[in-house]
Short mmCIF file of C-alpha atoms in Angstrom, two decimals:
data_model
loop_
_atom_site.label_atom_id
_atom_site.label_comp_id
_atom_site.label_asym_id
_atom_site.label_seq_id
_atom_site.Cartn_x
_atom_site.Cartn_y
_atom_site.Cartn_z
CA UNK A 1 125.12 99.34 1.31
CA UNK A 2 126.09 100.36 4.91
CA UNK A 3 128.24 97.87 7.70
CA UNK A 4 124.46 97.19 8.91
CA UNK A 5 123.30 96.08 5.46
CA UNK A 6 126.41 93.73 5.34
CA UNK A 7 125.70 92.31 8.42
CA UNK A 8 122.20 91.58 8.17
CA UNK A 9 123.12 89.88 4.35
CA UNK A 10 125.55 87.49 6.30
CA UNK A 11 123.08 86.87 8.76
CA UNK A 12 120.30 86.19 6.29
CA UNK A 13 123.03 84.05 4.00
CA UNK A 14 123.33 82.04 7.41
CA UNK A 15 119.52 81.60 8.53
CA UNK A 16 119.15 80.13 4.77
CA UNK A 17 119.88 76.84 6.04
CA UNK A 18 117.20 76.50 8.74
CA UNK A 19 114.33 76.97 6.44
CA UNK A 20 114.24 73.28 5.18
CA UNK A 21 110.38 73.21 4.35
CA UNK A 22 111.22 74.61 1.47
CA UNK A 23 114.20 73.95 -1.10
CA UNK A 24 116.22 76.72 -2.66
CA UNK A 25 114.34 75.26 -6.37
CA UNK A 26 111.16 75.77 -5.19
CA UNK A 27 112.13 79.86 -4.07
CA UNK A 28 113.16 80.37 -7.80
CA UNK A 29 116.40 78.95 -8.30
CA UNK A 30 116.91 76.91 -11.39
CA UNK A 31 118.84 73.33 -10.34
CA UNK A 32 122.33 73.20 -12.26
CA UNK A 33 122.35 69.49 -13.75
CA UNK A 34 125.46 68.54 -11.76
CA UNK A 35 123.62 69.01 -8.38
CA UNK A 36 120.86 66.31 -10.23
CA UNK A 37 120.48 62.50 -9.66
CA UNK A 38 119.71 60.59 -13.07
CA UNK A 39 116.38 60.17 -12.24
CA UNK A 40 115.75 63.83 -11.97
CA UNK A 41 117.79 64.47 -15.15
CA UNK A 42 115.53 62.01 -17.01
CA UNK A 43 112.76 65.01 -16.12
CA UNK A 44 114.45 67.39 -18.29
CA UNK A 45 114.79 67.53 -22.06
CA UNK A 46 118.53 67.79 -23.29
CA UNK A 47 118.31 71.45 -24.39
CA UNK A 48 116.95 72.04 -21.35
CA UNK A 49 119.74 70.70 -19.29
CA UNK A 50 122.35 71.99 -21.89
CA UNK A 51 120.70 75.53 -20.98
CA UNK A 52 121.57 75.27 -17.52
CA UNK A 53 124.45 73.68 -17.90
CA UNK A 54 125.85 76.74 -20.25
CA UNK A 55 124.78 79.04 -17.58
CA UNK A 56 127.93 81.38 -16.80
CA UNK A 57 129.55 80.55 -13.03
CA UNK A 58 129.69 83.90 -11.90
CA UNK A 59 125.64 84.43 -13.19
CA UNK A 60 125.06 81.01 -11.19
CA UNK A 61 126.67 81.81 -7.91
CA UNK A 62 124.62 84.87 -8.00
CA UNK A 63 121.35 82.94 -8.37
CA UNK A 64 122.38 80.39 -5.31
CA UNK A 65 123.33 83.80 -3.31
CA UNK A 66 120.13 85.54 -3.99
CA UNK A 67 118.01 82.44 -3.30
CA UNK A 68 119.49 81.44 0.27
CA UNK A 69 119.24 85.65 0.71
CA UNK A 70 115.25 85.28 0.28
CA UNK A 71 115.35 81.76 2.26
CA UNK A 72 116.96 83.26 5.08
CA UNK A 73 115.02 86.16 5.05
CA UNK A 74 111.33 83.87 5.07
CA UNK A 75 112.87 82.29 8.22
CA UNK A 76 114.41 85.94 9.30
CA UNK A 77 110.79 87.30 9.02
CA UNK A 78 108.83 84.58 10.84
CA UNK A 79 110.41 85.35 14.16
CA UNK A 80 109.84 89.10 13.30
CA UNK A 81 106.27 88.26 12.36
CA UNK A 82 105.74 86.71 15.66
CA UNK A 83 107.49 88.96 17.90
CA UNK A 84 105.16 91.73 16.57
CA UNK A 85 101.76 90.01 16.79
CA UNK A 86 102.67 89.77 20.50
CA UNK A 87 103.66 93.40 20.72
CA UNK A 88 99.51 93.85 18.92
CA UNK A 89 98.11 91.52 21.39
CA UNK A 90 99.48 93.56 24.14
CA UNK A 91 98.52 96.40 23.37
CA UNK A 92 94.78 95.21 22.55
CA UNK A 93 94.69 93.70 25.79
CA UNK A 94 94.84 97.06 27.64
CA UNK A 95 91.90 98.42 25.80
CA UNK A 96 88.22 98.30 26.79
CA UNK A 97 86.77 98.50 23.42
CA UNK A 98 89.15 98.04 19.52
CA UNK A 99 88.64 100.33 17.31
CA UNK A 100 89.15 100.68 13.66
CA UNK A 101 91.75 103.46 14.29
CA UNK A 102 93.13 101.30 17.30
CA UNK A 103 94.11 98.51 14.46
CA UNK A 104 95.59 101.03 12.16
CA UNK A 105 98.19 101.60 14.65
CA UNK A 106 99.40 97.88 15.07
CA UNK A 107 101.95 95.97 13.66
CA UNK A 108 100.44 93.38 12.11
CA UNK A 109 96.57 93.57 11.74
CA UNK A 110 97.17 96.98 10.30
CA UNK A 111 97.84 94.53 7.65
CA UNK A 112 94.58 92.45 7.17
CA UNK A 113 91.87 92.96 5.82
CA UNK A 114 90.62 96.32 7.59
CA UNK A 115 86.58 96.18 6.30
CA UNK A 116 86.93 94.01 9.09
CA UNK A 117 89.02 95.16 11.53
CA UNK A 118 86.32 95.60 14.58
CA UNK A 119 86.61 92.09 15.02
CA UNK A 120 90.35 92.47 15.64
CA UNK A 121 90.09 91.85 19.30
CA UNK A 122 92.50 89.69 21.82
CA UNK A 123 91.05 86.76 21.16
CA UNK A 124 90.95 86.96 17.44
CA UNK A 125 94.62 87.73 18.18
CA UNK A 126 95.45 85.35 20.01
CA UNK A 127 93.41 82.57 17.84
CA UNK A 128 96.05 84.25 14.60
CA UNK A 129 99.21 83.81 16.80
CA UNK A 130 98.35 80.34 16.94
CA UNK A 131 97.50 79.79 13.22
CA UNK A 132 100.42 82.26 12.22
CA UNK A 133 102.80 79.90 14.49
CA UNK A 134 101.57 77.04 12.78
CA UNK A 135 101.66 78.60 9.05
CA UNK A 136 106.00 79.33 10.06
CA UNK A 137 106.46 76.19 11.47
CA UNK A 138 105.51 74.56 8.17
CA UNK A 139 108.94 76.68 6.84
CA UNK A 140 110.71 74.06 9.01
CA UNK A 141 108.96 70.61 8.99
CA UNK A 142 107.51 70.77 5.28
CA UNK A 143 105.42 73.19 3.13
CA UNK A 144 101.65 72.07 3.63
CA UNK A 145 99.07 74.68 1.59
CA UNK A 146 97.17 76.35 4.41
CA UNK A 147 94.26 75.25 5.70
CA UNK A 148 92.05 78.39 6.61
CA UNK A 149 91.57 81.56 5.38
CA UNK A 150 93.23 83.03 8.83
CA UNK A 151 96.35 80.70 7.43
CA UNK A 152 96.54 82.22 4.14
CA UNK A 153 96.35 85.99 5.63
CA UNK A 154 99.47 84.63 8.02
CA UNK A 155 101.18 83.86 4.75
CA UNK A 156 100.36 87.24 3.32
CA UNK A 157 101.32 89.26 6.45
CA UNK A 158 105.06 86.91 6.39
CA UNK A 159 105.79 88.32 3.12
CA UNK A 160 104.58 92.22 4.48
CA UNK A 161 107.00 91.88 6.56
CA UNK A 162 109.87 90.26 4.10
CA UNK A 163 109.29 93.06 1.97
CA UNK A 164 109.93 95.62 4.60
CA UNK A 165 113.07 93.89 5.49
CA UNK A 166 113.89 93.95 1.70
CA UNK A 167 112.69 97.45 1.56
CA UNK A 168 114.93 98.58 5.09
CA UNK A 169 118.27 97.32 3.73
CA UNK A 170 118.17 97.12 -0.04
CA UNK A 171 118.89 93.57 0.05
CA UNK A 172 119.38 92.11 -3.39
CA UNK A 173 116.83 89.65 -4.22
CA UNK A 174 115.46 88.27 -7.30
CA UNK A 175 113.35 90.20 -9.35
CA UNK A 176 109.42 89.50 -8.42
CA UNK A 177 110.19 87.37 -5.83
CA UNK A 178 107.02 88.15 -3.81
CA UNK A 179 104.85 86.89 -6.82
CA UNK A 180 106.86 83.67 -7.29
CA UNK A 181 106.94 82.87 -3.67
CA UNK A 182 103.27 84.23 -2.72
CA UNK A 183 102.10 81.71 -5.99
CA UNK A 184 103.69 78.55 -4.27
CA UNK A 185 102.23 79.35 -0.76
CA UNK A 186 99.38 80.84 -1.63
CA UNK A 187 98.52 78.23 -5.04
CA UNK A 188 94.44 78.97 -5.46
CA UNK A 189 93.91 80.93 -2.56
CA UNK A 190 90.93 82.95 -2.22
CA UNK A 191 92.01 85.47 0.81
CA UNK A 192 93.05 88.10 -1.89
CA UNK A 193 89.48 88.74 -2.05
CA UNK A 194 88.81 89.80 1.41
CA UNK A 195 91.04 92.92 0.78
CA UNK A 196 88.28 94.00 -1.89
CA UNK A 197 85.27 96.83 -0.70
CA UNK A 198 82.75 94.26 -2.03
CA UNK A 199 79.93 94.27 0.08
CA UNK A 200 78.96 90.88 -0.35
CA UNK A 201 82.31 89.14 1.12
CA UNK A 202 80.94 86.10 2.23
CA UNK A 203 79.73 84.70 -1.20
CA UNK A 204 76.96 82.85 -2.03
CA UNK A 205 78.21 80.17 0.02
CA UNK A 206 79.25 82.11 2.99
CA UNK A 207 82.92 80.56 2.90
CA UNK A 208 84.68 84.36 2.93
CA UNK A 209 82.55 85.24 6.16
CA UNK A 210 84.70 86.99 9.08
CA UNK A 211 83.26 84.11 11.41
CA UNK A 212 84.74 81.24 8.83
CA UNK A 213 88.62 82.69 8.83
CA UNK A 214 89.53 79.78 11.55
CA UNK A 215 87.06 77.09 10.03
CA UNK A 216 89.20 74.41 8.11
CA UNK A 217 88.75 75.09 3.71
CA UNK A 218 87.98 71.72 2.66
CA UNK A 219 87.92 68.18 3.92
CA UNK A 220 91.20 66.74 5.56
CA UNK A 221 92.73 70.43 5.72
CA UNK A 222 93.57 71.06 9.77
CA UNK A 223 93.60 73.99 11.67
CA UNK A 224 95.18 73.96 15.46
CA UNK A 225 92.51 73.08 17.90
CA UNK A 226 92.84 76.24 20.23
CA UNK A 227 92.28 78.65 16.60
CA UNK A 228 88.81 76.44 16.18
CA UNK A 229 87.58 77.29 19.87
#
C-alpha cells in the first residue's frame, strides 16, 4: 500500500462517523457484549455472548477497523456518486439525440440497465440525481428501503462505485461485503431483474416497465415529487 492508499484509509477511517443511518452492526460487525445494554444482552443466548466475548482483541479491533473502513467509504462514495451523475448530465445535455454508445461512455448510466439505455436522456438524468440524492441522504438521517425501482438502481450504482474505490486502493474490507451490504439495502428488491435480456421486462403486471422506474413500489413508499413529474 502506497502514501496515497494510507491517506485515503485515514480519510475513510474519518468519514466513518458521518454515516449515522446506518450502525457499524448493521455493515457486518458483530457487537462485543461490553458495548451492550442489558436489554440487548437479554437478546442473546449465553454461548452466544460468551462467543463474542472470547473473541481475541487484536481479531476485534480489526473487525471495528474494517467496518468504519466500509462506513466511510458508503459515505466516501455518495459524494463521488453524485459528482459523476452531474459530469453524465452534462455531457447529455450537449447532445441532440442519446445514443446507446453515447451511454456506454458515461460515468454512471454506463451502469444501469443498458436494454434500456435510449431512454437515458437529461431528464431521465436529472429525475435519477434527484432520487440518487435522496437514496444517500437516507445514509445520514436513517436507512428507509427504497421506494422505486430508480431508488434501488441508485443503491446498486453506490456500491459500483464503492467497489471501484475498493478496487483503486486495495483497501482492506471484509470479505463479501458487497453481498452483506447490497442484502440490507436492497432486502426483496426486484431491480436485479432489469439487468436480465428477458424480453418481457415489464411482467405480467407491468411493474418492471422503463416508464414505472420513478412510480412509488407499494402503498406509503415516497418518491421526491420532482422524480414523479
Amino acid at each position: 500500500m502506497s502514501a496515497d492508499d494510507d491517506d485515503i484509509t485515514e480519510e475513510l477511517l474519518a468519514d466513518a462517523d458521518k454515516l449515522t443511518g446506518l450502525s457499524l452492526e448493521l455493515l457486518g460487525l458483530d457487537p462485543h457484549p461490553d458495548d451492550m445494554t442489558p436489554e440487548q444482552r437479554l437478546q442473546f443466548e449465553p454461548v452466544d455472548l460468551a462467543e463474542m466475548s472470547a473473541v481475541p482483541a487484536e481479531e476485534r479491533r480489526k473487525a471495528v477497523t474494517q467496518a468504519r473502513l466500509l462506513a466511510g467509504l458508503l459515505w466516501n462514495s455518495s459524494s463521488i456518486l453524485l459528482d459523476q451523475l452531474f459530469r453524465d448530465l452534462g455531457t447529455l445535455s450537449g447532445l441532440d439525440e442519446v445514443t446507446p454508445s453515447d451511454i456506454a461512455g458515461t460515468s454512471v448510466l454506463s451502469s444501469l440497465p443498458p436494454q434500456f439505455a435510449a431512454g437515458y436522456d437529461a431528464k431521465f438524468t436529472q429525475k435519477f440525481i434527484v432520487v440518487a440524492s435522496d437514496v444517500t441522504a437516507s445514509l445520514v438521517r436513517g436507512w428507509t428501503a427504497p421506494g422505486s425501482l430508480a431508488a434501488e438502481l441508485a443503491v446498486r450504482c453506490l456500491l459500483d462505485q464503492a467497489e471501484i474505490t475498493e478496487d483503486i486502493y486495495e483497501l482492506d474490507l471484509p470479505d463479501g461485503w458487497r453481498t452483506q451490504v447490497e442484502e440490507l439495502l436492497l432486502e426483496d428488491a426486484d431491480s436485479a431483474s432489469l439487468y436480465s435480456d428477458s424480453p418481457d421486462l415489464g411482467g405480467d403486471d407491468g411493474r418492471l416497465g422503463f416508464e414505472r422506474w420513478f412510480a412509488p413500489l407499494a402503498p406509503g413508499d415516497t418518491v421526491p415529487p420532482y422524480a414523479c413529474s
